[in-house]
Amino acid sequence: MIADKKKKLLLILIITFSVLGISMTFYFYQVFFSPNTFSEPDQPIALRIPSNANYKYVANKLYDDQIINDAVSFAFVAKVLGYQELVKPGLYTIKPRMTNLELVRLLRSGRQTPVRITFNNVRTKEDLAEKISDNLEMEEEQFLALLQDSVYIRKFDFNEETIMSMFIPNTYEVWWNTSPEALFDRMYKEYNDFWTDVRKKKAAELGLNPKEVSTLASIVQAESQKKDERAKIAGVYLNRLKLNMPLQADPTLVFALGDFSLKRILNIHKETESPYNTYKYAGLPPGPINLPDINSLDAVLNFEDHDYLYFCAKEDFSGYHAFAKTLSEHNANARRYQAALNAAKIF
């Protein structure tokens, strides 16, 4: 009887532990391998983990933003895989119906999704700092501080006037949590990649260095939004430089005055004391007056060879210009344009 009771007890224990074992195995399987992120198909979510964020921040973010359904099971897997001590900042793309194992492995690995930054139509350092940091963790003030740091930018062989020419407008992929310093390094690399031996050779043939090409390109770009006539405008300014004639570029005065709303440059404006006043001083100004795009840079390097020394906006307000070889021709073009401005009451 006692032996039978022992056998029954042993059998009960075996069955009990078997059931528990199966249950635990099933539970662990569910915890590790069952989907735990949102279930909407084809709708990934961007998770941004700030620098210096801890595990608690990540766990709360995942649950509060309804990225995960079960915070307890996620915490268990995170603990088993040691993620709680290995939080890595960045932007991560979370897909629908990911398991805890997939999610933790992704976050633990630091496999970020790059973000795209695009900056164009930039006039000032403030504009650049705002646009370049718009989709990044860094604050625009952090990047602006580097742009204005004369000691820091000297390591890239630029100064306060020329530093803007280091940034080639384009679309770039970077990490969301890229530091301002790392972004500077990246832009310097892109600058060097842009200035190939072929482009440097073309610049040298013009008697210019890359920084000077950028300065002239910025003036050309400010003069015309019509990409198909920029090479022609570049030819005018290069002709003037060869003759040591003042460039007399209105956009440089606008930049010197800091008033980008100016529609007409008057004689009083031409008296402005500034190295950017190309009516007073011959040659190029100290640096670019905006961020010239690749089209403008190449327009200078591949300028149109002609004998024009003057140009003036056309009176039809098409955005194109009338070009002239002599001052008398230019004055006639200018009178027509001024009459059109007066008729349109643009002052």
Short mmCIF file of C-alpha atoms in Angstrom, two decimals:
data_model
loop_
_atom_site.label_atom_id
_atom_site.label_comp_id
_atom_site.label_asym_id
_atom_site.label_seq_id
_atom_site.Cartn_x
_atom_site.Cartn_y
_atom_site.Cartn_z
CA MET A 1 0.00 0.00 0.00
CA ILE A 2 2.76 2.42 0.97
CA ALA A 3 4.68 1.53 -2.19
CA ASP A 4 1.59 2.14 -4.33
CA LYS A 5 1.05 5.50 -2.65
CA LYS A 6 4.66 6.45 -3.35
CA LYS A 7 4.30 5.47 -6.99
CA LYS A 8 1.10 7.50 -7.29
CA LEU A 9 2.76 10.50 -5.63
CA LEU A 10 5.78 10.20 -7.89
CA LEU A 11 3.52 9.96 -10.91
CA ILE A 12 1.57 13.03 -9.78
CA LEU A 13 4.85 14.92 -9.29
CA ILE A 14 6.11 13.87 -12.70
CA ILE A 15 2.87 14.92 -14.35
CA THR A 16 2.82 18.18 -12.40
CA PHE A 17 6.40 19.08 -13.30
CA SER A 18 5.78 18.01 -16.88
CA VAL A 19 2.77 20.28 -17.09
CA LEU A 20 4.72 23.08 -15.43
CA GLY A 21 7.64 22.48 -17.75
CA ILE A 22 5.44 22.53 -20.81
CA SER A 23 3.67 25.62 -19.51
CA MET A 24 6.97 27.38 -18.78
CA THR A 25 8.37 26.39 -22.16
CA PHE A 26 5.25 27.69 -23.85
CA TYR A 27 5.41 30.88 -21.77
CA PHE A 28 9.06 31.51 -22.61
CA TYR A 29 8.35 30.81 -26.25
CA GLN A 30 5.51 33.29 -26.17
CA VAL A 31 7.67 35.90 -24.40
CA PHE A 32 10.54 35.58 -26.88
CA PHE A 33 8.85 34.70 -30.15
CA SER A 34 5.30 36.07 -30.16
CA PRO A 35 4.69 39.46 -31.84
CA ASN A 36 4.68 42.27 -29.32
CA THR A 37 4.78 45.43 -31.42
CA PHE A 38 1.82 47.18 -33.01
CA SER A 39 0.06 45.23 -35.71
CA GLU A 40 -0.78 47.76 -38.43
CA PRO A 41 0.81 46.44 -41.63
CA ASP A 42 3.28 48.49 -43.64
CA GLN A 43 3.38 51.25 -41.06
CA PRO A 44 6.80 51.28 -39.40
CA ILE A 45 7.37 53.65 -36.51
CA ALA A 46 10.47 55.75 -35.94
CA LEU A 47 11.78 55.40 -32.40
CA ARG A 48 14.23 58.12 -31.33
CA ILE A 49 16.43 57.32 -28.35
CA PRO A 50 18.25 60.46 -27.18
CA SER A 51 21.88 60.47 -26.17
CA ASN A 52 22.33 59.55 -22.50
CA ALA A 53 18.87 57.94 -22.35
CA ASN A 54 18.59 54.98 -19.96
CA TYR A 55 16.59 51.76 -20.15
CA LYS A 56 13.68 53.18 -18.18
CA TYR A 57 13.28 55.95 -20.74
CA VAL A 58 13.25 53.43 -23.61
CA ALA A 59 10.80 51.07 -21.91
CA ASN A 60 8.40 53.89 -21.03
CA LYS A 61 8.67 55.35 -24.52
CA LEU A 62 7.86 52.02 -26.14
CA TYR A 63 4.81 51.45 -23.97
CA ASP A 64 3.52 55.04 -23.76
CA ASP A 65 3.72 55.44 -27.53
CA GLN A 66 1.91 52.10 -27.96
CA ILE A 67 4.83 50.61 -29.88
CA ILE A 68 4.73 47.48 -27.69
CA ASN A 69 1.70 45.77 -26.24
CA ASP A 70 3.23 43.97 -23.25
CA ALA A 71 5.81 45.89 -21.24
CA VAL A 72 6.46 43.01 -18.80
CA SER A 73 7.49 40.48 -21.44
CA PHE A 74 9.69 43.07 -23.17
CA ALA A 75 11.40 43.86 -19.86
CA PHE A 76 12.04 40.16 -19.26
CA VAL A 77 13.70 39.65 -22.65
CA ALA A 78 15.66 42.89 -22.27
CA LYS A 79 16.96 41.65 -18.93
CA VAL A 80 17.92 38.22 -20.27
CA LEU A 81 19.80 39.74 -23.21
CA GLY A 82 21.48 42.41 -21.11
CA TYR A 83 19.93 45.30 -23.00
CA GLN A 84 19.16 47.23 -19.84
CA GLU A 85 22.87 48.05 -19.53
CA LEU A 86 23.48 48.47 -23.28
CA VAL A 87 21.09 51.21 -24.36
CA LYS A 88 22.35 52.89 -27.54
CA PRO A 89 21.00 56.22 -28.76
CA GLY A 90 19.77 56.79 -32.29
CA LEU A 91 16.79 56.47 -34.58
CA TYR A 92 15.41 52.98 -35.06
CA THR A 93 12.73 51.77 -37.44
CA ILE A 94 10.28 49.52 -35.60
CA LYS A 95 8.29 47.24 -37.87
CA PRO A 96 4.81 45.83 -37.21
CA ARG A 97 4.51 42.53 -35.34
CA MET A 98 8.13 42.30 -34.23
CA THR A 99 8.86 39.83 -31.45
CA ASN A 100 10.54 40.88 -28.24
CA LEU A 101 13.63 39.01 -29.35
CA GLU A 102 13.76 40.88 -32.67
CA LEU A 103 13.10 44.22 -31.04
CA VAL A 104 15.67 43.84 -28.27
CA ARG A 105 18.28 42.56 -30.68
CA LEU A 106 17.68 45.56 -32.94
CA LEU A 107 17.99 48.10 -30.13
CA ARG A 108 20.92 46.29 -28.54
CA SER A 109 22.84 46.17 -31.83
CA GLY A 110 22.63 49.91 -32.43
CA ARG A 111 21.54 49.34 -36.06
CA GLN A 112 20.12 52.79 -36.69
CA THR A 113 18.15 54.00 -39.66
CA PRO A 114 19.92 56.95 -41.29
CA VAL A 115 18.06 60.22 -41.81
CA ARG A 116 18.29 62.57 -44.75
CA ILE A 117 19.33 66.18 -44.39
CA THR A 118 18.88 68.71 -47.17
CA PHE A 119 19.91 72.34 -47.11
CA ASN A 120 19.46 74.84 -49.93
CA ASN A 121 18.30 78.44 -50.38
CA VAL A 122 20.60 79.40 -47.52
CA ARG A 123 21.72 82.99 -47.06
CA THR A 124 23.22 83.18 -43.59
CA LYS A 125 24.91 81.01 -41.01
CA GLU A 126 21.70 81.12 -38.99
CA ASP A 127 19.78 79.77 -41.99
CA LEU A 128 22.30 76.96 -42.43
CA ALA A 129 22.26 75.97 -38.75
CA GLU A 130 18.45 75.83 -38.77
CA LYS A 131 18.14 73.75 -41.93
CA ILE A 132 21.02 71.36 -41.39
CA SER A 133 19.89 70.45 -37.85
CA ASP A 134 16.16 70.33 -38.61
CA ASN A 135 15.92 66.53 -38.75
CA LEU A 136 18.65 65.77 -36.20
CA GLU A 137 18.96 65.44 -32.45
CA MET A 138 21.34 68.40 -32.17
CA GLU A 139 20.02 71.89 -31.51
CA GLU A 140 20.61 74.52 -34.17
CA GLU A 141 22.36 76.68 -31.57
CA GLN A 142 24.98 73.96 -31.11
CA PHE A 143 25.82 73.89 -34.79
CA LEU A 144 25.70 77.68 -35.11
CA ALA A 145 28.20 77.98 -32.27
CA LEU A 146 30.71 75.94 -34.29
CA LEU A 147 30.02 77.95 -37.45
CA GLN A 148 30.88 81.10 -35.52
CA ASP A 149 33.90 79.64 -33.71
CA SER A 150 36.90 81.12 -35.52
CA VAL A 151 39.36 78.83 -33.75
CA TYR A 152 37.39 75.66 -34.49
CA ILE A 153 36.80 76.35 -38.19
CA ARG A 154 40.48 77.15 -38.71
CA LYS A 155 41.25 73.42 -38.47
CA PHE A 156 39.36 73.00 -41.75
CA ASP A 157 41.37 75.83 -43.35
CA PHE A 158 38.45 78.26 -43.40
CA ASN A 159 37.75 81.54 -41.64
CA GLU A 160 34.60 83.37 -40.55
CA GLU A 161 34.01 84.77 -44.05
CA THR A 162 34.73 81.64 -46.08
CA ILE A 163 33.36 78.83 -43.86
CA MET A 164 30.00 78.78 -45.67
CA SER A 165 31.73 77.61 -48.85
CA MET A 166 32.61 74.33 -47.10
CA PHE A 167 28.96 73.26 -47.26
CA ILE A 168 27.86 71.91 -50.64
CA PRO A 169 24.04 71.96 -50.87
CA ASN A 170 22.76 68.45 -51.47
CA THR A 171 20.90 65.64 -49.75
CA TYR A 172 22.99 63.57 -47.35
CA GLU A 173 22.31 60.54 -45.16
CA VAL A 174 23.58 60.80 -41.58
CA TRP A 175 22.77 59.31 -38.19
CA TRP A 176 20.03 61.11 -36.27
CA ASN A 177 22.26 61.52 -33.20
CA THR A 178 25.30 62.75 -35.16
CA SER A 179 27.18 65.32 -33.08
CA PRO A 180 27.81 68.83 -34.45
CA GLU A 181 31.53 68.04 -34.63
CA ALA A 182 30.93 64.78 -36.51
CA LEU A 183 28.64 66.59 -38.94
CA PHE A 184 31.35 69.17 -39.59
CA ASP A 185 33.78 66.36 -40.34
CA ARG A 186 31.27 64.78 -42.72
CA MET A 187 30.64 68.05 -44.56
CA TYR A 188 34.38 68.63 -44.89
CA LYS A 189 34.72 65.19 -46.47
CA GLU A 190 31.86 65.96 -48.87
CA TYR A 191 33.55 69.28 -49.73
CA ASN A 192 36.80 67.51 -50.58
CA ASP A 193 34.93 64.89 -52.59
CA PHE A 194 33.19 67.63 -54.57
CA TRP A 195 36.41 69.44 -55.36
CA THR A 196 37.85 66.82 -57.64
CA ASP A 197 41.12 67.33 -59.50
CA VAL A 198 39.10 68.24 -62.59
CA ARG A 199 37.20 71.00 -60.78
CA LYS A 200 40.35 72.28 -59.09
CA LYS A 201 42.09 72.45 -62.47
CA LYS A 202 39.21 74.45 -63.95
CA ALA A 203 39.33 76.85 -61.00
CA ALA A 204 43.09 77.30 -61.36
CA GLU A 205 42.63 78.10 -65.05
CA LEU A 206 40.35 80.95 -63.96
CA GLY A 207 42.97 82.18 -61.52
CA LEU A 208 40.71 81.25 -58.61
CA ASN A 209 40.83 78.80 -55.72
CA PRO A 210 37.78 76.77 -54.62
CA LYS A 211 36.80 79.32 -51.96
CA GLU A 212 36.87 82.13 -54.51
CA VAL A 213 34.83 80.06 -56.95
CA SER A 214 32.25 79.62 -54.21
CA THR A 215 32.19 83.37 -53.54
CA LEU A 216 31.66 84.19 -57.20
CA ALA A 217 29.08 81.40 -57.55
CA SER A 218 27.11 82.86 -54.65
CA ILE A 219 26.89 86.19 -56.47
CA VAL A 220 25.87 84.49 -59.72
CA GLN A 221 23.18 82.54 -57.87
CA ALA A 222 21.85 85.67 -56.17
CA GLU A 223 21.64 87.41 -59.54
CA SER A 224 19.53 84.78 -61.28
CA GLN A 225 17.23 81.91 -60.43
CA LYS A 226 17.40 80.89 -64.08
CA LYS A 227 19.92 78.08 -64.11
CA ASP A 228 20.32 78.21 -67.87
CA GLU A 229 21.80 81.74 -67.83
CA ARG A 230 24.09 81.47 -64.82
CA ALA A 231 27.11 80.49 -66.93
CA LYS A 232 26.55 83.63 -69.01
CA ILE A 233 26.40 85.82 -65.89
CA ALA A 234 29.53 84.12 -64.57
CA GLY A 235 31.24 85.08 -67.85
CA VAL A 236 30.38 88.76 -67.24
CA TYR A 237 31.93 88.78 -63.79
CA LEU A 238 35.01 86.88 -64.92
CA ASN A 239 35.49 89.44 -67.70
CA ARG A 240 35.30 92.22 -65.12
CA LEU A 241 37.78 90.48 -62.83
CA LYS A 242 40.26 90.17 -65.70
CA LEU A 243 39.98 93.93 -66.35
CA ASN A 244 40.10 94.75 -62.62
CA MET A 245 36.67 96.38 -62.97
CA PRO A 246 34.50 96.52 -59.86
CA LEU A 247 31.89 93.76 -60.01
CA GLN A 248 29.14 96.22 -59.05
CA ALA A 249 26.90 93.35 -57.99
CA ASP A 250 23.72 94.51 -56.27
CA PRO A 251 23.34 91.28 -54.22
CA THR A 252 26.62 92.00 -52.43
CA LEU A 253 25.18 95.30 -51.22
CA VAL A 254 22.02 93.58 -50.06
CA PHE A 255 24.22 91.19 -48.07
CA ALA A 256 26.31 94.05 -46.66
CA LEU A 257 23.17 95.88 -45.55
CA GLY A 258 21.59 92.73 -44.18
CA ASP A 259 18.24 93.73 -45.66
CA PHE A 260 17.11 90.92 -47.96
CA SER A 261 13.81 92.67 -48.64
CA LEU A 262 15.47 95.35 -50.78
CA LYS A 263 14.05 95.42 -54.30
CA ARG A 264 16.05 98.33 -55.70
CA ILE A 265 19.61 99.43 -55.01
CA LEU A 266 19.87 103.21 -54.80
CA ASN A 267 22.94 105.44 -54.98
CA ILE A 268 22.85 105.93 -51.21
CA HIS A 269 23.24 102.18 -50.76
CA LYS A 270 26.36 102.23 -52.93
CA GLU A 271 28.09 104.40 -50.35
CA THR A 272 27.87 101.67 -47.72
CA GLU A 273 31.23 101.00 -46.11
CA SER A 274 31.77 97.27 -46.30
CA PRO A 275 34.27 94.87 -47.89
CA TYR A 276 31.17 93.35 -49.52
CA ASN A 277 30.44 96.60 -51.35
CA THR A 278 31.54 95.62 -54.85
CA TYR A 279 30.73 99.12 -56.10
CA LYS A 280 33.46 100.57 -53.89
CA TYR A 281 36.00 97.77 -54.02
CA ALA A 282 37.24 95.82 -57.02
CA GLY A 283 37.73 92.07 -56.87
CA LEU A 284 35.77 89.48 -54.99
CA PRO A 285 34.27 90.10 -51.54
CA PRO A 286 35.79 88.22 -48.56
CA GLY A 287 33.42 85.26 -48.80
CA PRO A 288 30.16 83.94 -50.24
CA ILE A 289 26.96 85.91 -49.75
CA ASN A 290 24.85 82.73 -49.72
CA LEU A 291 25.31 79.00 -50.07
CA PRO A 292 25.79 78.43 -53.80
CA ASP A 293 24.36 75.20 -55.12
CA ILE A 294 26.20 72.78 -57.39
CA ASN A 295 24.63 74.31 -60.50
CA SER A 296 26.01 77.75 -59.58
CA LEU A 297 29.46 76.39 -58.76
CA ASP A 298 29.64 74.54 -62.06
CA ALA A 299 28.32 77.61 -63.88
CA VAL A 300 31.44 79.48 -62.80
CA LEU A 301 33.77 76.59 -63.60
CA ASN A 302 32.09 76.14 -67.00
CA PHE A 303 31.40 79.81 -67.69
CA GLU A 304 30.20 81.09 -71.04
CA ASP A 305 33.03 82.78 -72.91
CA HIS A 306 31.85 86.10 -74.39
CA ASP A 307 32.61 89.84 -74.44
CA TYR A 308 29.76 91.09 -72.26
CA LEU A 309 30.62 93.39 -69.35
CA TYR A 310 27.13 94.38 -68.23
CA PHE A 311 23.73 92.84 -67.67
CA CYS A 312 20.40 94.08 -66.41
CA ALA A 313 17.09 92.46 -65.57
CA LYS A 314 14.72 92.39 -68.53
CA GLU A 315 11.77 94.72 -68.42
CA ASP A 316 9.34 91.85 -68.96
CA PHE A 317 10.07 90.59 -65.38
CA SER A 318 10.73 87.12 -66.78
CA GLY A 319 13.69 86.69 -64.48
CA TYR A 320 16.10 86.71 -67.40
CA HIS A 321 18.65 89.42 -68.18
CA ALA A 322 19.66 91.66 -71.08
CA PHE A 323 23.42 91.62 -71.67
CA ALA A 324 25.56 94.42 -73.09
CA LYS A 325 29.14 94.94 -74.23
CA THR A 326 29.18 98.72 -73.79
CA LEU A 327 28.00 101.07 -71.09
CA SER A 328 25.71 102.91 -73.49
CA GLU A 329 23.95 99.65 -74.40
CA HIS A 330 23.66 98.78 -70.74
CA ASN A 331 22.23 102.18 -69.83
CA ALA A 332 19.55 101.77 -72.48
CA ASN A 333 18.65 98.35 -71.06
CA ALA A 334 18.63 99.78 -67.53
CA ARG A 335 16.31 102.64 -68.51
CA ARG A 336 13.80 100.20 -69.92
CA TYR A 337 13.91 98.13 -66.73
CA GLN A 338 13.61 101.19 -64.47
CA ALA A 339 10.62 102.39 -66.47
CA ALA A 340 8.98 99.00 -66.04
CA LEU A 341 9.64 99.14 -62.27
CA ASN A 342 8.11 102.61 -62.05
CA ALA A 343 5.10 101.54 -64.07
CA ALA A 344 4.62 98.57 -61.75
CA LYS A 345 5.15 100.85 -58.71
CA ILE A 346 7.98 98.68 -57.35
CA PHE A 347 10.21 100.75 -55.11
#
